[in-house]
XYZ file of C-alpha atoms in Angstrom:
236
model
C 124.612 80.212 37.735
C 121.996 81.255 34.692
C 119.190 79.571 36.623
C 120.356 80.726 40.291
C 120.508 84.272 38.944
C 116.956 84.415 38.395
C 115.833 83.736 41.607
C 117.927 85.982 44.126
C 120.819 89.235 43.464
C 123.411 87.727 45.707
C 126.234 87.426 43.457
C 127.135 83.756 42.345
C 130.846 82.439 42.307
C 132.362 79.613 40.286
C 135.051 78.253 42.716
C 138.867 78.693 41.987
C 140.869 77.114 44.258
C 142.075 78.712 47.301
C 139.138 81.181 47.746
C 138.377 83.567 50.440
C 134.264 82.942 51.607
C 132.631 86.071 51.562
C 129.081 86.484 53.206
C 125.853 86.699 51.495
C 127.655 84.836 48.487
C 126.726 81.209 46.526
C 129.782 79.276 45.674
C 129.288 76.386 43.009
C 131.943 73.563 42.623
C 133.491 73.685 39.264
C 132.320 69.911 37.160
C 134.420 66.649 37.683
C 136.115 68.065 40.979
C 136.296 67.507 44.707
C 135.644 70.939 46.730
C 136.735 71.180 50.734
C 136.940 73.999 53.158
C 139.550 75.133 56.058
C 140.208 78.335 57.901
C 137.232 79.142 55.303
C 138.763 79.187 52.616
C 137.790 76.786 49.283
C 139.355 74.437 47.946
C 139.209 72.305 44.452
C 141.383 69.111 43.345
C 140.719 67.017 40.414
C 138.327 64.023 40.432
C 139.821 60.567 40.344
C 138.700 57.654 38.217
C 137.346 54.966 39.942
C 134.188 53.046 39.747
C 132.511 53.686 43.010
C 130.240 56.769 42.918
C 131.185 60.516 43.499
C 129.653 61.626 47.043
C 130.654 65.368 46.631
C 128.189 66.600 49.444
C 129.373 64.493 52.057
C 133.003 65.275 51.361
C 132.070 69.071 51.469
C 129.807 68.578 54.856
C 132.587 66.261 56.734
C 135.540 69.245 56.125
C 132.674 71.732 56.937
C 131.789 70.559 60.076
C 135.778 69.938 60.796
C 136.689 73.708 59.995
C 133.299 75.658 61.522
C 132.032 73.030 64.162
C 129.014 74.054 65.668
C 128.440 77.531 63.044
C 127.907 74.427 60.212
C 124.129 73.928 58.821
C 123.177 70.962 56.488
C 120.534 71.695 54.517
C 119.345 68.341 51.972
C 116.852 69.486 49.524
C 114.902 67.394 46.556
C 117.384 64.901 45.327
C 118.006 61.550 43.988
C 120.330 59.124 45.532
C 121.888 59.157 49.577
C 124.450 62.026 48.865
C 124.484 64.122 52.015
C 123.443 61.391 54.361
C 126.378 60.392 56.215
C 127.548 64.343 55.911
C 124.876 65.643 58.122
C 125.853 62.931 60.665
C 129.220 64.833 60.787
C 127.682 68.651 60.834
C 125.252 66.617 64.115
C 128.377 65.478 66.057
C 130.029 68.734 65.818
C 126.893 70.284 67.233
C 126.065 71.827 63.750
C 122.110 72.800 62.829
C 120.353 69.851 60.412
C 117.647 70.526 58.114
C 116.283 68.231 56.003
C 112.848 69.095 53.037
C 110.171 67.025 53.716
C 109.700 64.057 51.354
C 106.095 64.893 50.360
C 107.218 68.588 49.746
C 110.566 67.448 47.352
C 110.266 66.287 43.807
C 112.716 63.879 43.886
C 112.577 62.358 47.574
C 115.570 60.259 47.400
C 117.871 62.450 49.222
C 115.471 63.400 52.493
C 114.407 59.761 52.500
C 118.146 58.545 53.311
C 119.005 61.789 55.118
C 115.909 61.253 57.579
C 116.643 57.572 57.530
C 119.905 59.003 59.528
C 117.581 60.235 62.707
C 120.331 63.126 62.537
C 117.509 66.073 61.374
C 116.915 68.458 63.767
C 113.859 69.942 61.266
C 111.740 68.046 58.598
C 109.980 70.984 56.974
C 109.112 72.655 53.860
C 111.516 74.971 52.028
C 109.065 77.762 52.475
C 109.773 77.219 55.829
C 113.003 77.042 56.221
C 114.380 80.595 56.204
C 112.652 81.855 59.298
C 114.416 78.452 61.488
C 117.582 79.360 59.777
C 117.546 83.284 60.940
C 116.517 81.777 63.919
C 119.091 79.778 64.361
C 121.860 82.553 63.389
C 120.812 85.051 65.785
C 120.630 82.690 69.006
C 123.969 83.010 70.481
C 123.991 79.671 72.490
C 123.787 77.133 69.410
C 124.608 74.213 72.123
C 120.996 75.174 73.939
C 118.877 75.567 70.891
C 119.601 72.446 69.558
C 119.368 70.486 72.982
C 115.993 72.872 72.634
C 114.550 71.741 69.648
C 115.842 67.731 70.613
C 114.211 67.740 74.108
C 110.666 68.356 72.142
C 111.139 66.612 68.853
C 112.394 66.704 65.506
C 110.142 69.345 63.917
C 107.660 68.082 61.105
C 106.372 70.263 58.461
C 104.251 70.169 55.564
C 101.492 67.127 54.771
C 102.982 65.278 58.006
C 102.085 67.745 60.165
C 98.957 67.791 59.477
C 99.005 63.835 59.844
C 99.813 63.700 62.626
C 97.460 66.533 64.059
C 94.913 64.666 63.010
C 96.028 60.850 64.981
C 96.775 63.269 67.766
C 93.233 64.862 68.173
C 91.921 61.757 67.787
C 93.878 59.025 69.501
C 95.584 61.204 71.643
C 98.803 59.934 70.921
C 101.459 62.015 69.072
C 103.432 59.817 66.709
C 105.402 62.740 65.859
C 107.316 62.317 68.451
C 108.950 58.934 67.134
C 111.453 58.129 64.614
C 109.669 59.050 61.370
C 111.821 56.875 59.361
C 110.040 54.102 61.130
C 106.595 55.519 61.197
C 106.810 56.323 57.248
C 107.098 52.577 56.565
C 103.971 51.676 57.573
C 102.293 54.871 56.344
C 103.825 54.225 52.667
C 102.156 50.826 53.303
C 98.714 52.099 53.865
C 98.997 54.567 51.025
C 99.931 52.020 48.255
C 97.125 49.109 49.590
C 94.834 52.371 48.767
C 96.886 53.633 46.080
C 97.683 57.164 47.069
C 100.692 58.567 45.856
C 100.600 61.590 48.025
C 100.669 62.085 51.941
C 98.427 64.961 51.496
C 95.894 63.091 49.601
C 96.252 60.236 51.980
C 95.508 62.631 54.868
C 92.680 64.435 53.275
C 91.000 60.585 52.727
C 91.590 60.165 56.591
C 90.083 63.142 57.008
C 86.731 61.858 55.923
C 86.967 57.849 56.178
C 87.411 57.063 59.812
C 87.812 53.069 59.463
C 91.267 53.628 57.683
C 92.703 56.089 59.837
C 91.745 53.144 62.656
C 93.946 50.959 60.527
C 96.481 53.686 59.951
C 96.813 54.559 63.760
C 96.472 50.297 64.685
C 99.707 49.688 61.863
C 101.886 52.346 63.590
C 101.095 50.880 67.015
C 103.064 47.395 66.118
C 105.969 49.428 65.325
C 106.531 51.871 68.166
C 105.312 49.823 70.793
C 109.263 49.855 72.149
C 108.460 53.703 72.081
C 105.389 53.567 74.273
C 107.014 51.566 76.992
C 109.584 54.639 77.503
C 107.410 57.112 77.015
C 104.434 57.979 78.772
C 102.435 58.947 75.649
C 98.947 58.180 77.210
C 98.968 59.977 80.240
């Protein structure tokens, strides 16, 4: 709560057991317990001992999509581990929102990696831009549409990949964007470590000026969305 309090004035909560939500509010689950929700209202019980890892996040995200349904939004930030991945698949089938930091964007880009891995993420984006979806998503009275929305396009790619993919698209006229970037970020990781590039931005500013490698780049992602391109009529 000393380092949240820094950065914002809403007032920050250590949860007791049996508490009331109250808007505009940060709740943080008490060390070495298990927090739920229902009828919104919080709820703590103890951790048990066992030796299979704690997965606090999806616990909380499976009751929270349960109690709220389709008011629910998942939101995995910079993280190690795969906490939150099979959560978010339970806030998506309840119709909830999905948001997920792009890996390029997060420190630690353990977390996005398995939650994107989950093709649940309705945005891939960077934290700076995630407030203006999120208000977006709040005031739009038809959830149900917005989502189907945002789905009938793509999932929504922010940061460093964005620009990536701009750049296949003006050239190759083909927008990879568009498929499963799980899939796609395989064989871009590829490319980057043959060159060793630790960064999608620096990878994309070397495409930007060394047009023999981004004819690699756009030839390895062919081989692995070529299912893709006989559904979709990409080239038209």
């Amino acid at each position: 709560d000393e380092l949240l309090s820094r950065h914002t004035v809403m007032p920050i909560h250590q949860v007791s057991n049996d508490m009331a939500l109250e808007a505009n509010s940060i709740y943080l689950i008490p060390p070495k317990t298990r927090l739920t929700i229902r009828d919104k209202r919080l709820f703590l019980s103890d951790r048990e001992s066992h030796n299979h890892p704690e997965l606090p996040i999806d616990r909380f995200f499976f009751f929270f999509a349960e109690d709220v349904g389709e008011r629910a939004i998942g939101v995995i930030m910079s993280g190690t581990g795969s906490d939150g991945s099979r959560g978010i698949q339970d806030i998506a089938d309840h119709n909830g929102f999905v948001l997920i930091q792009s890996p390029d964007s997060a420190q630690f880009d353990g977390m996005p990696r398995s939650a994107i891995a989950t093709n649940k993420a309705h945005v891939i984006t960077t934290p700076e831009q995630m407030p203006e979806l999120l208000l977006t998503y709040a005031g739009n009275d038809d959830h149900t549409s917005f989502l189907h929305a945002i789905s009938e396009q793509k999932p929504v790619v922010g940061g460093a990949y964005a620009e990536l993919f701009a750049l296949l698209m003006h050239t190759f006229h083909v927008d990879f964007s568009r498929y499963k970037l799980a899939t796609v970020e395989r064989r871009l990781r590829r490319r980057m470590e043959l060159l060793h590039v630790d960064s999608v931005t620096d990878y994309t500013a070397l495409l930007n000026g060394n047009s023999q490698e981004l004819e690699q780049l756009y030839r390895d992602l062919l081989i692995c969305v070529t299912g893709f391109f006989r559904d979709e009529e990409v080239f038209s």
